[in-house]
Amino acid sequence: MAEPRSTRQLEQDPALPPVAAPEPRRGWTPPKVLLWVAIALLGGVAWTMLAIVRGETVNAIWFVFAACCSYLIGYRFYSKVIERFITRPDDRRATPAESKADGKDYVPTDRRVLFGHHFAAIAGAGPLVGPVLAAQMGFLPGTIWIVVGVIFAGAVQDYVVLFFSMRRGGRSLGQMARDELGRIGGTAAILATLLIMIIIVAILALVVVNALGESPWGVFSVSMTIPIAIFMGLYLRFIRPGRITEVSVIGFVLLMAAIIAGGWVAETDWGAAMFTLDRTTIAWGIIVYGFVAAVLPVWLLLAPRDYLSTFMKIGVIVMLAGAIVVVRPEIEVPAFSEFAGGELGPVFSGSLFPFLFVTIACGALSGFHALIASGTTPKLVEKEKQTRFIGYGGMLMESFVAIMALVAAISLDRGIYFAMNSSAAATGGTVEGAVAFVSSLGLTGVEVSAELLQTTADNVGEESIVSRTGGAPTLALGLAHIMQQLIGGTAMMGFWYHFAIMFEALFILTAVDAGTRVARFMLQDSIGNVAPRFKDTGWRPGVWITTAIMVAGWGAILIMGVTDPLGGINTLFPLFGIANQLLAAIALAVCLAIAAKRGVRSWLWVVAVPLAFASVVTITASMFKIFSPVPAVGYWANHVAFRDALAAGETTFGTATSVEAMEAVVRNTLVQGTLSIVFVSLAIVVIVAALITTVRALRGRAAPEAEDAPQPSRRFAPAGLIATAEERVIQREWDARGPREPRGGH
Amino acid sequence: MGRAGSAVVAALRRAVRGFGAVLGEGAYPAYVAHHRAAHPGVPPLDERTFWRERYRSQDLEPGGRCC
């Protein structure tokens, strides 16, 4: 491919050592070949154990090997293909962090530190919840989608969005859509993003509500995170500004104390009376909290809780990975369960295709990441070539988190799994009901006794574990189950369970707060086009009004989910996945248009294939949700069924036991069905706009891409985690020059 | 102990510092270094004021956190 004209200006300053390393000599030395053959063999053996051998049980360690070996191969080979043919980074070119350096927003940051930053920003509760629900279909479909999906779709999206945004000074996805696709495509992309944020925040909040309902221990310890975070905020502001590690350690110790204290408080009469709250009350609590947290200054609550959440995130993930490798639980879940072939599983409804692919969104392909990859991260990248390590590598890491969540969920007894994850409408919320329901599923070898359910609940310090839907309690139980084999035995299970609930709640509350803020900011910007006053983000009434609108949006969906007679999470979670994947399709569509404008031709499929897959999955899933005649699957089919029943004068129908409940179903399905139609229409507008732009670019008739003008770089840093021999030579030359240019991080 | 011990201590110290950097602790030193290079002669903000400004700008333009 011809070198673009603009790069001719990138003459390097002859007084400086090289700013870009030469391509490593293409030496496939025997040890290197041997290493990659070994990785490929180990991965192959692991996949064979999972997919073909399938004895009575399979050891969890094979999941770790299959995933890690596949990631290594994907990173070493496939991401290199993307680098060579799609992104084509040029280290002679200054990144925005270098050319616009201001010491605040644009700061060249050490690649390893930025990797940590970026990972902490993309990984949240999503990859922990989706795989748990998807375990209903057996372990294999989920595992394949998480690993293959990330290599060919999720990590590609994150990497390419990060790179293109970096070439545009860190512009957001919405702005890139407007610049590259024109007004209609751009506006649809921004509107879709806004709506998708609302649904994602609502459903994450629903997960927390489900985890905390009727759990005095959980409510107490999670509520304590608020005073702890405020204390940390005050400490950082007035006592020791900037001592973030120090205050995080203090916060962590307080957090552990809150978990232990929660066990005592829940035992007392006053504690149980005060903190046993029903789910509707908790939902209102989160709505009020969400509004207050989003209008409070960042330093008081959001920033300190974010430090705590990052601290926990990295700690717990390392701990869980270690525990799985050491404990190596035996998995009894079949590769494909009895529900893989149908569409009426109790955990989520819908057939494997397309619903497995939307149930596991984060971990395989998450559109939300495109907002992060076009936010803070591109403004901090030190050298262009590092985007592969940060964007592609960061997403592989998140995928690994999803695999661990899956392993934790499938290491549980299947009877317990279905008792926990079937809606209260099915189990009646009682132990006896759950026992009867699980045996009515007719799964071979799957039975659960009332005793087992009660003992397990007692072990984790909960009143009951029946119908604790939403994924978080199941993951917490799985984590407790694995960790207690390592530390503490059953006596510690309550602690580990609530430790996991706490850590998921921390992520989600941070996401609720930050999501509300970002959505409010986008809304301010949009309203600002009509009423310019709203563009002033320092104008408090504007902040309050737009925050209230956003909170009302997700709050309404949250209340709807909590009070839904059909069970809430199993009807709403697909909407979450569809929304997230539609955002991914939008992001990939924008990237396709940009790649075509950059002159990519025969390798365009690298972006086009995941785009096509995401589009087919989400549009099909939306069509099922809109048009399926099966009431459990189609929102409108359900809507019509309940409306007709009401019209016929019936007072109970399906799982709804009163006229009010039936009216609630009619109302909820109307909202859900309408949202499905709006989402899919907006996404189709963006995809079509991007395809038109792409075709015009292929015919050489599109406007040129809106990349910033190149400026020569005057600094050097290695591209990957480990510096190559060539890079080390250059690095030594730079080090010999004395103090380096300022850099964030170390 | 001796040399191996001090190597372990050094590695631990690096790990703690790296962890702090991921949490964002390096922002102030990075700002001071940038300020010294870009605006020599002008004194940089003190640490307390720097963090106040930083959180204020996050209030005005929020950054995302993912699901």
PDB file of N, CA, C and O in Angstrom, chain A residues 111-161:
ATOM      1  N   ARG A 111       3.062   2.317  29.369  1.00  0.00           N
ATOM      2  CA  ARG A 111       2.107   1.399  28.745  1.00  0.00           C
ATOM      3  C   ARG A 111       1.514   0.408  29.727  1.00  0.00           C
ATOM      4  O   ARG A 111       0.343   0.045  29.625  1.00  0.00           O
ATOM      5  N   ARG A 112       2.336  -0.050  30.701  1.00  0.00           N
ATOM      6  CA  ARG A 112       1.825  -1.045  31.644  1.00  0.00           C
ATOM      7  C   ARG A 112       0.813  -0.414  32.583  1.00  0.00           C
ATOM      8  O   ARG A 112      -0.209  -1.014  32.932  1.00  0.00           O
ATOM      9  N   VAL A 113       1.085   0.829  32.981  1.00  0.00           N
ATOM     10  CA  VAL A 113       0.142   1.542  33.841  1.00  0.00           C
ATOM     11  C   VAL A 113      -1.161   1.804  33.081  1.00  0.00           C
ATOM     12  O   VAL A 113      -2.260   1.601  33.595  1.00  0.00           O
ATOM     13  N   LEU A 114      -1.013   2.216  31.826  1.00  0.00           N
ATOM     14  CA  LEU A 114      -2.209   2.524  31.035  1.00  0.00           C
ATOM     15  C   LEU A 114      -3.031   1.253  30.783  1.00  0.00           C
ATOM     16  O   LEU A 114      -4.262   1.292  30.760  1.00  0.00           O
ATOM     17  N   PHE A 115      -2.342   0.136  30.621  1.00  0.00           N
ATOM     18  CA  PHE A 115      -3.050  -1.140  30.470  1.00  0.00           C
ATOM     19  C   PHE A 115      -3.938  -1.377  31.695  1.00  0.00           C
ATOM     20  O   PHE A 115      -5.119  -1.716  31.578  1.00  0.00           O
ATOM     21  N   GLY A 116      -3.363  -1.153  32.885  1.00  0.00           N
ATOM     22  CA  GLY A 116      -4.123  -1.317  34.121  1.00  0.00           C
ATOM     23  C   GLY A 116      -5.314  -0.376  34.184  1.00  0.00           C
ATOM     24  O   GLY A 116      -6.431  -0.767  34.493  1.00  0.00           O
ATOM     25  N   HIS A 117      -5.057   0.893  33.838  1.00  0.00           N
ATOM     26  CA  HIS A 117      -6.110   1.913  33.793  1.00  0.00           C
ATOM     27  C   HIS A 117      -7.254   1.486  32.890  1.00  0.00           C
ATOM     28  O   HIS A 117      -8.413   1.533  33.247  1.00  0.00           O
ATOM     29  N   HIS A 118      -6.862   1.114  31.673  1.00  0.00           N
ATOM     30  CA  HIS A 118      -7.841   0.801  30.646  1.00  0.00           C
ATOM     31  C   HIS A 118      -8.633  -0.439  31.059  1.00  0.00           C
ATOM     32  O   HIS A 118      -9.863  -0.460  30.970  1.00  0.00           O
ATOM     33  N   PHE A 119      -7.930  -1.439  31.550  1.00  0.00           N
ATOM     34  CA  PHE A 119      -8.618  -2.654  31.984  1.00  0.00           C
ATOM     35  C   PHE A 119      -9.600  -2.341  33.100  1.00  0.00           C
ATOM     36  O   PHE A 119     -10.749  -2.799  33.092  1.00  0.00           O
ATOM     37  N   ALA A 120      -9.162  -1.535  34.073  1.00  0.00           N
ATOM     38  CA  ALA A 120     -10.051  -1.203  35.197  1.00  0.00           C
ATOM     39  C   ALA A 120     -11.276  -0.442  34.693  1.00  0.00           C
ATOM     40  O   ALA A 120     -12.357  -0.553  35.269  1.00  0.00           O
ATOM     41  N   ALA A 121     -11.101   0.322  33.605  1.00  0.00           N
ATOM     42  CA  ALA A 121     -12.242   1.092  33.105  1.00  0.00           C
ATOM     43  C   ALA A 121     -13.214   0.218  32.307  1.00  0.00           C
ATOM     44  O   ALA A 121     -14.415   0.472  32.316  1.00  0.00           O
ATOM     45  N   ILE A 122     -12.707  -0.812  31.619  1.00  0.00           N
ATOM     46  CA  ILE A 122     -13.633  -1.612  30.800  1.00  0.00           C
ATOM     47  C   ILE A 122     -14.265  -2.757  31.588  1.00  0.00           C
ATOM     48  O   ILE A 122     -15.371  -3.169  31.293  1.00  0.00           O
ATOM     49  N   ALA A 123     -13.551  -3.302  32.570  1.00  0.00           N
ATOM     50  CA  ALA A 123     -14.070  -4.496  33.238  1.00  0.00           C
ATOM     51  C   ALA A 123     -14.962  -4.092  34.403  1.00  0.00           C
ATOM     52  O   ALA A 123     -14.592  -3.270  35.210  1.00  0.00           O
ATOM     53  N   GLY A 124     -16.132  -4.656  34.450  1.00  0.00           N
ATOM     54  CA  GLY A 124     -17.048  -4.370  35.542  1.00  0.00           C
ATOM     55  C   GLY A 124     -17.836  -5.615  35.859  1.00  0.00           C
ATOM     56  O   GLY A 124     -17.303  -6.724  35.824  1.00  0.00           O
ATOM     57  N   ALA A 125     -19.115  -5.434  36.141  1.00  0.00           N
ATOM     58  CA  ALA A 125     -19.931  -6.574  36.526  1.00  0.00           C
ATOM     59  C   ALA A 125     -20.405  -7.377  35.309  1.00  0.00           C
ATOM     60  O   ALA A 125     -20.773  -8.535  35.446  1.00  0.00           O
ATOM     61  N   GLY A 126     -20.391  -6.764  34.130  1.00  0.00           N
ATOM     62  CA  GLY A 126     -20.921  -7.431  32.939  1.00  0.00           C
ATOM     63  C   GLY A 126     -20.315  -8.796  32.671  1.00  0.00           C
ATOM     64  O   GLY A 126     -21.036  -9.791  32.559  1.00  0.00           O
ATOM     65  N   PRO A 127     -18.966  -8.895  32.583  1.00  0.00           N
ATOM     66  CA  PRO A 127     -18.375 -10.203  32.299  1.00  0.00           C
ATOM     67  C   PRO A 127     -18.574 -11.194  33.435  1.00  0.00           C
ATOM     68  O   PRO A 127     -18.323 -12.386  33.267  1.00  0.00           O
ATOM     69  N   LEU A 128     -18.998 -10.728  34.584  1.00  0.00           N
ATOM     70  CA  LEU A 128     -19.221 -11.652  35.693  1.00  0.00           C
ATOM     71  C   LEU A 128     -20.629 -12.228  35.658  1.00  0.00           C
ATOM     72  O   LEU A 128     -20.880 -13.306  36.170  1.00  0.00           O
ATOM     73  N   VAL A 129     -21.575 -11.488  35.073  1.00  0.00           N
ATOM     74  CA  VAL A 129     -22.980 -11.885  35.153  1.00  0.00           C
ATOM     75  C   VAL A 129     -23.400 -12.730  33.940  1.00  0.00           C
ATOM     76  O   VAL A 129     -23.983 -13.803  34.095  1.00  0.00           O
ATOM     77  N   GLY A 130     -23.091 -12.238  32.747  1.00  0.00           N
ATOM     78  CA  GLY A 130     -23.548 -12.915  31.535  1.00  0.00           C
ATOM     79  C   GLY A 130     -23.188 -14.393  31.482  1.00  0.00           C
ATOM     80  O   GLY A 130     -24.052 -15.245  31.261  1.00  0.00           O
ATOM     81  N   PRO A 131     -21.903 -14.756  31.698  1.00  0.00           N
ATOM     82  CA  PRO A 131     -21.525 -16.172  31.609  1.00  0.00           C
ATOM     83  C   PRO A 131     -22.268 -17.037  32.613  1.00  0.00           C
ATOM     84  O   PRO A 131     -22.552 -18.215  32.330  1.00  0.00           O
ATOM     85  N   VAL A 132     -22.604 -16.474  33.772  1.00  0.00           N
ATOM     86  CA  VAL A 132     -23.337 -17.250  34.784  1.00  0.00           C
ATOM     87  C   VAL A 132     -24.703 -17.648  34.234  1.00  0.00           C
ATOM     88  O   VAL A 132     -25.123 -18.811  34.335  1.00  0.00           O
ATOM     89  N   LEU A 133     -25.387 -16.694  33.613  1.00  0.00           N
ATOM     90  CA  LEU A 133     -26.709 -16.997  33.061  1.00  0.00           C
ATOM     91  C   LEU A 133     -26.584 -17.974  31.892  1.00  0.00           C
ATOM     92  O   LEU A 133     -27.389 -18.886  31.724  1.00  0.00           O
ATOM     93  N   ALA A 134     -25.549 -17.768  31.082  1.00  0.00           N
ATOM     94  CA  ALA A 134     -25.393 -18.606  29.896  1.00  0.00           C
ATOM     95  C   ALA A 134     -25.054 -20.045  30.257  1.00  0.00           C
ATOM     96  O   ALA A 134     -25.198 -20.944  29.424  1.00  0.00           O
ATOM     97  N   ALA A 135     -24.613 -20.288  31.490  1.00  0.00           N
ATOM     98  CA  ALA A 135     -24.272 -21.647  31.909  1.00  0.00           C
ATOM     99  C   ALA A 135     -25.485 -22.566  31.848  1.00  0.00           C
ATOM    100  O   ALA A 135     -25.345 -23.788  31.873  1.00  0.00           O
ATOM    101  N   GLN A 136     -26.674 -21.998  31.740  1.00  0.00           N
ATOM    102  CA  GLN A 136     -27.879 -22.811  31.586  1.00  0.00           C
ATOM    103  C   GLN A 136     -27.766 -23.763  30.395  1.00  0.00           C
ATOM    104  O   GLN A 136     -28.323 -24.856  30.406  1.00  0.00           O
ATOM    105  N   MET A 137     -27.067 -23.335  29.346  1.00  0.00           N
ATOM    106  CA  MET A 137     -26.999 -24.149  28.128  1.00  0.00           C
ATOM    107  C   MET A 137     -25.824 -25.114  28.139  1.00  0.00           C
ATOM    108  O   MET A 137     -25.522 -25.736  27.123  1.00  0.00           O
ATOM    109  N   GLY A 138     -25.144 -25.251  29.267  1.00  0.00           N
ATOM    110  CA  GLY A 138     -23.952 -26.087  29.309  1.00  0.00           C
ATOM    111  C   GLY A 138     -22.725 -25.209  29.189  1.00  0.00           C
ATOM    112  O   GLY A 138     -22.836 -24.017  28.905  1.00  0.00           O
ATOM    113  N   PHE A 139     -21.538 -25.826  29.405  1.00  0.00           N
ATOM    114  CA  PHE A 139     -20.351 -24.965  29.441  1.00  0.00           C
ATOM    115  C   PHE A 139     -19.762 -24.661  28.075  1.00  0.00           C
ATOM    116  O   PHE A 139     -19.111 -23.647  27.873  1.00  0.00           O
ATOM    117  N   LEU A 140     -19.996 -25.545  27.096  1.00  0.00           N
ATOM    118  CA  LEU A 140     -19.231 -25.404  25.851  1.00  0.00           C
ATOM    119  C   LEU A 140     -19.649 -24.205  24.990  1.00  0.00           C
ATOM    120  O   LEU A 140     -18.784 -23.455  24.519  1.00  0.00           O
ATOM    121  N   PRO A 141     -20.972 -23.987  24.757  1.00  0.00           N
ATOM    122  CA  PRO A 141     -21.325 -22.845  23.903  1.00  0.00           C
ATOM    123  C   PRO A 141     -20.777 -21.531  24.467  1.00  0.00           C
ATOM    124  O   PRO A 141     -20.200 -20.726  23.722  1.00  0.00           O
ATOM    125  N   GLY A 142     -20.916 -21.349  25.753  1.00  0.00           N
ATOM    126  CA  GLY A 142     -20.427 -20.117  26.371  1.00  0.00           C
ATOM    127  C   GLY A 142     -18.923 -19.987  26.255  1.00  0.00           C
ATOM    128  O   GLY A 142     -18.396 -18.930  25.913  1.00  0.00           O
ATOM    129  N   THR A 143     -18.205 -21.082  26.530  1.00  0.00           N
ATOM    130  CA  THR A 143     -16.744 -21.022  26.481  1.00  0.00           C
ATOM    131  C   THR A 143     -16.264 -20.685  25.071  1.00  0.00           C
ATOM    132  O   THR A 143     -15.389 -19.838  24.887  1.00  0.00           O
ATOM    133  N   ILE A 144     -16.844 -21.353  24.080  1.00  0.00           N
ATOM    134  CA  ILE A 144     -16.406 -21.085  22.701  1.00  0.00           C
ATOM    135  C   ILE A 144     -16.676 -19.630  22.331  1.00  0.00           C
ATOM    136  O   ILE A 144     -15.814 -18.937  21.787  1.00  0.00           O
ATOM    137  N   TRP A 145     -17.851 -19.153  22.664  1.00  0.00           N
ATOM    138  CA  TRP A 145     -18.185 -17.777  22.276  1.00  0.00           C
ATOM    139  C   TRP A 145     -17.282 -16.780  22.998  1.00  0.00           C
ATOM    140  O   TRP A 145     -16.800 -15.825  22.400  1.00  0.00           O
ATOM    141  N   ILE A 146     -17.016 -17.011  24.286  1.00  0.00           N
ATOM    142  CA  ILE A 146     -16.177 -16.055  25.022  1.00  0.00           C
ATOM    143  C   ILE A 146     -14.780 -15.997  24.387  1.00  0.00           C
ATOM    144  O   ILE A 146     -14.239 -14.917  24.156  1.00  0.00           O
ATOM    145  N   VAL A 147     -14.205 -17.167  24.080  1.00  0.00           N
ATOM    146  CA  VAL A 147     -12.817 -17.182  23.603  1.00  0.00           C
ATOM    147  C   VAL A 147     -12.726 -16.786  22.123  1.00  0.00           C
ATOM    148  O   VAL A 147     -11.948 -15.899  21.751  1.00  0.00           O
ATOM    149  N   VAL A 148     -13.541 -17.416  21.294  1.00  0.00           N
ATOM    150  CA  VAL A 148     -13.459 -17.112  19.861  1.00  0.00           C
ATOM    151  C   VAL A 148     -13.998 -15.690  19.612  1.00  0.00           C
ATOM    152  O   VAL A 148     -13.445 -14.925  18.822  1.00  0.00           O
ATOM    153  N   GLY A 149     -15.069 -15.349  20.319  1.00  0.00           N
ATOM    154  CA  GLY A 149     -15.667 -14.029  20.146  1.00  0.00           C
ATOM    155  C   GLY A 149     -14.693 -12.914  20.473  1.00  0.00           C
ATOM    156  O   GLY A 149     -14.615 -11.918  19.764  1.00  0.00           O
ATOM    157  N   VAL A 150     -13.930 -13.086  21.539  1.00  0.00           N
ATOM    158  CA  VAL A 150     -13.034 -11.989  21.915  1.00  0.00           C
ATOM    159  C   VAL A 150     -11.926 -11.836  20.880  1.00  0.00           C
ATOM    160  O   VAL A 150     -11.543 -10.722  20.523  1.00  0.00           O
ATOM    161  N   ILE A 151     -11.413 -12.963  20.376  1.00  0.00           N
ATOM    162  CA  ILE A 151     -10.270 -12.883  19.458  1.00  0.00           C
ATOM    163  C   ILE A 151     -10.677 -12.228  18.136  1.00  0.00           C
ATOM    164  O   ILE A 151      -9.960 -11.388  17.608  1.00  0.00           O
ATOM    165  N   PHE A 152     -11.859 -12.604  17.635  1.00  0.00           N
ATOM    166  CA  PHE A 152     -12.241 -12.108  16.303  1.00  0.00           C
ATOM    167  C   PHE A 152     -13.208 -10.931  16.326  1.00  0.00           C
ATOM    168  O   PHE A 152     -13.460 -10.344  15.278  1.00  0.00           O
ATOM    169  N   ALA A 153     -13.779 -10.616  17.490  1.00  0.00           N
ATOM    170  CA  ALA A 153     -14.738  -9.512  17.509  1.00  0.00           C
ATOM    171  C   ALA A 153     -14.417  -8.492  18.604  1.00  0.00           C
ATOM    172  O   ALA A 153     -14.048  -7.360  18.319  1.00  0.00           O
ATOM    173  N   GLY A 154     -14.526  -8.923  19.859  1.00  0.00           N
ATOM    174  CA  GLY A 154     -14.430  -7.973  20.972  1.00  0.00           C
ATOM    175  C   GLY A 154     -13.111  -7.226  21.015  1.00  0.00           C
ATOM    176  O   GLY A 154     -13.081  -5.990  21.091  1.00  0.00           O
ATOM    177  N   ALA A 155     -12.012  -7.965  20.957  1.00  0.00           N
ATOM    178  CA  ALA A 155     -10.710  -7.317  21.058  1.00  0.00           C
ATOM    179  C   ALA A 155     -10.420  -6.505  19.799  1.00  0.00           C
ATOM    180  O   ALA A 155      -9.759  -5.463  19.862  1.00  0.00           O
ATOM    181  N   VAL A 156     -10.950  -6.958  18.651  1.00  0.00           N
ATOM    182  CA  VAL A 156     -10.756  -6.206  17.408  1.00  0.00           C
ATOM    183  C   VAL A 156     -11.432  -4.838  17.549  1.00  0.00           C
ATOM    184  O   VAL A 156     -10.839  -3.795  17.259  1.00  0.00           O
ATOM    185  N   GLN A 157     -12.680  -4.863  18.022  1.00  0.00           N
ATOM    186  CA  GLN A 157     -13.400  -3.601  18.201  1.00  0.00           C
ATOM    187  C   GLN A 157     -12.634  -2.659  19.128  1.00  0.00           C
ATOM    188  O   GLN A 157     -12.390  -1.500  18.794  1.00  0.00           O
ATOM    189  N   ASP A 158     -12.237  -3.164  20.290  1.00  0.00           N
ATOM    190  CA  ASP A 158     -11.585  -2.296  21.274  1.00  0.00           C
ATOM    191  C   ASP A 158     -10.306  -1.686  20.691  1.00  0.00           C
ATOM    192  O   ASP A 158     -10.031  -0.498  20.869  1.00  0.00           O
ATOM    193  N   TYR A 159      -9.524  -2.536  20.017  1.00  0.00           N
ATOM    194  CA  TYR A 159      -8.244  -2.081  19.476  1.00  0.00           C
ATOM    195  C   TYR A 159      -8.454  -1.027  18.386  1.00  0.00           C
ATOM    196  O   TYR A 159      -7.849   0.045  18.411  1.00  0.00           O
ATOM    197  N   VAL A 160      -9.346  -1.335  17.443  1.00  0.00           N
ATOM    198  CA  VAL A 160      -9.507  -0.457  16.290  1.00  0.00           C
ATOM    199  C   VAL A 160     -10.135   0.883  16.717  1.00  0.00           C
ATOM    200  O   VAL A 160      -9.708   1.944  16.277  1.00  0.00           O
ATOM    201  N   VAL A 161     -11.124   0.827  17.614  1.00  0.00           N
ATOM    202  CA  VAL A 161     -11.726   2.080  18.084  1.00  0.00           C
ATOM    203  C   VAL A 161     -10.678   2.919  18.803  1.00  0.00           C
ATOM    204  O   VAL A 161     -10.565   4.131  18.574  1.00  0.00           O
TER     205      VAL A 161
END
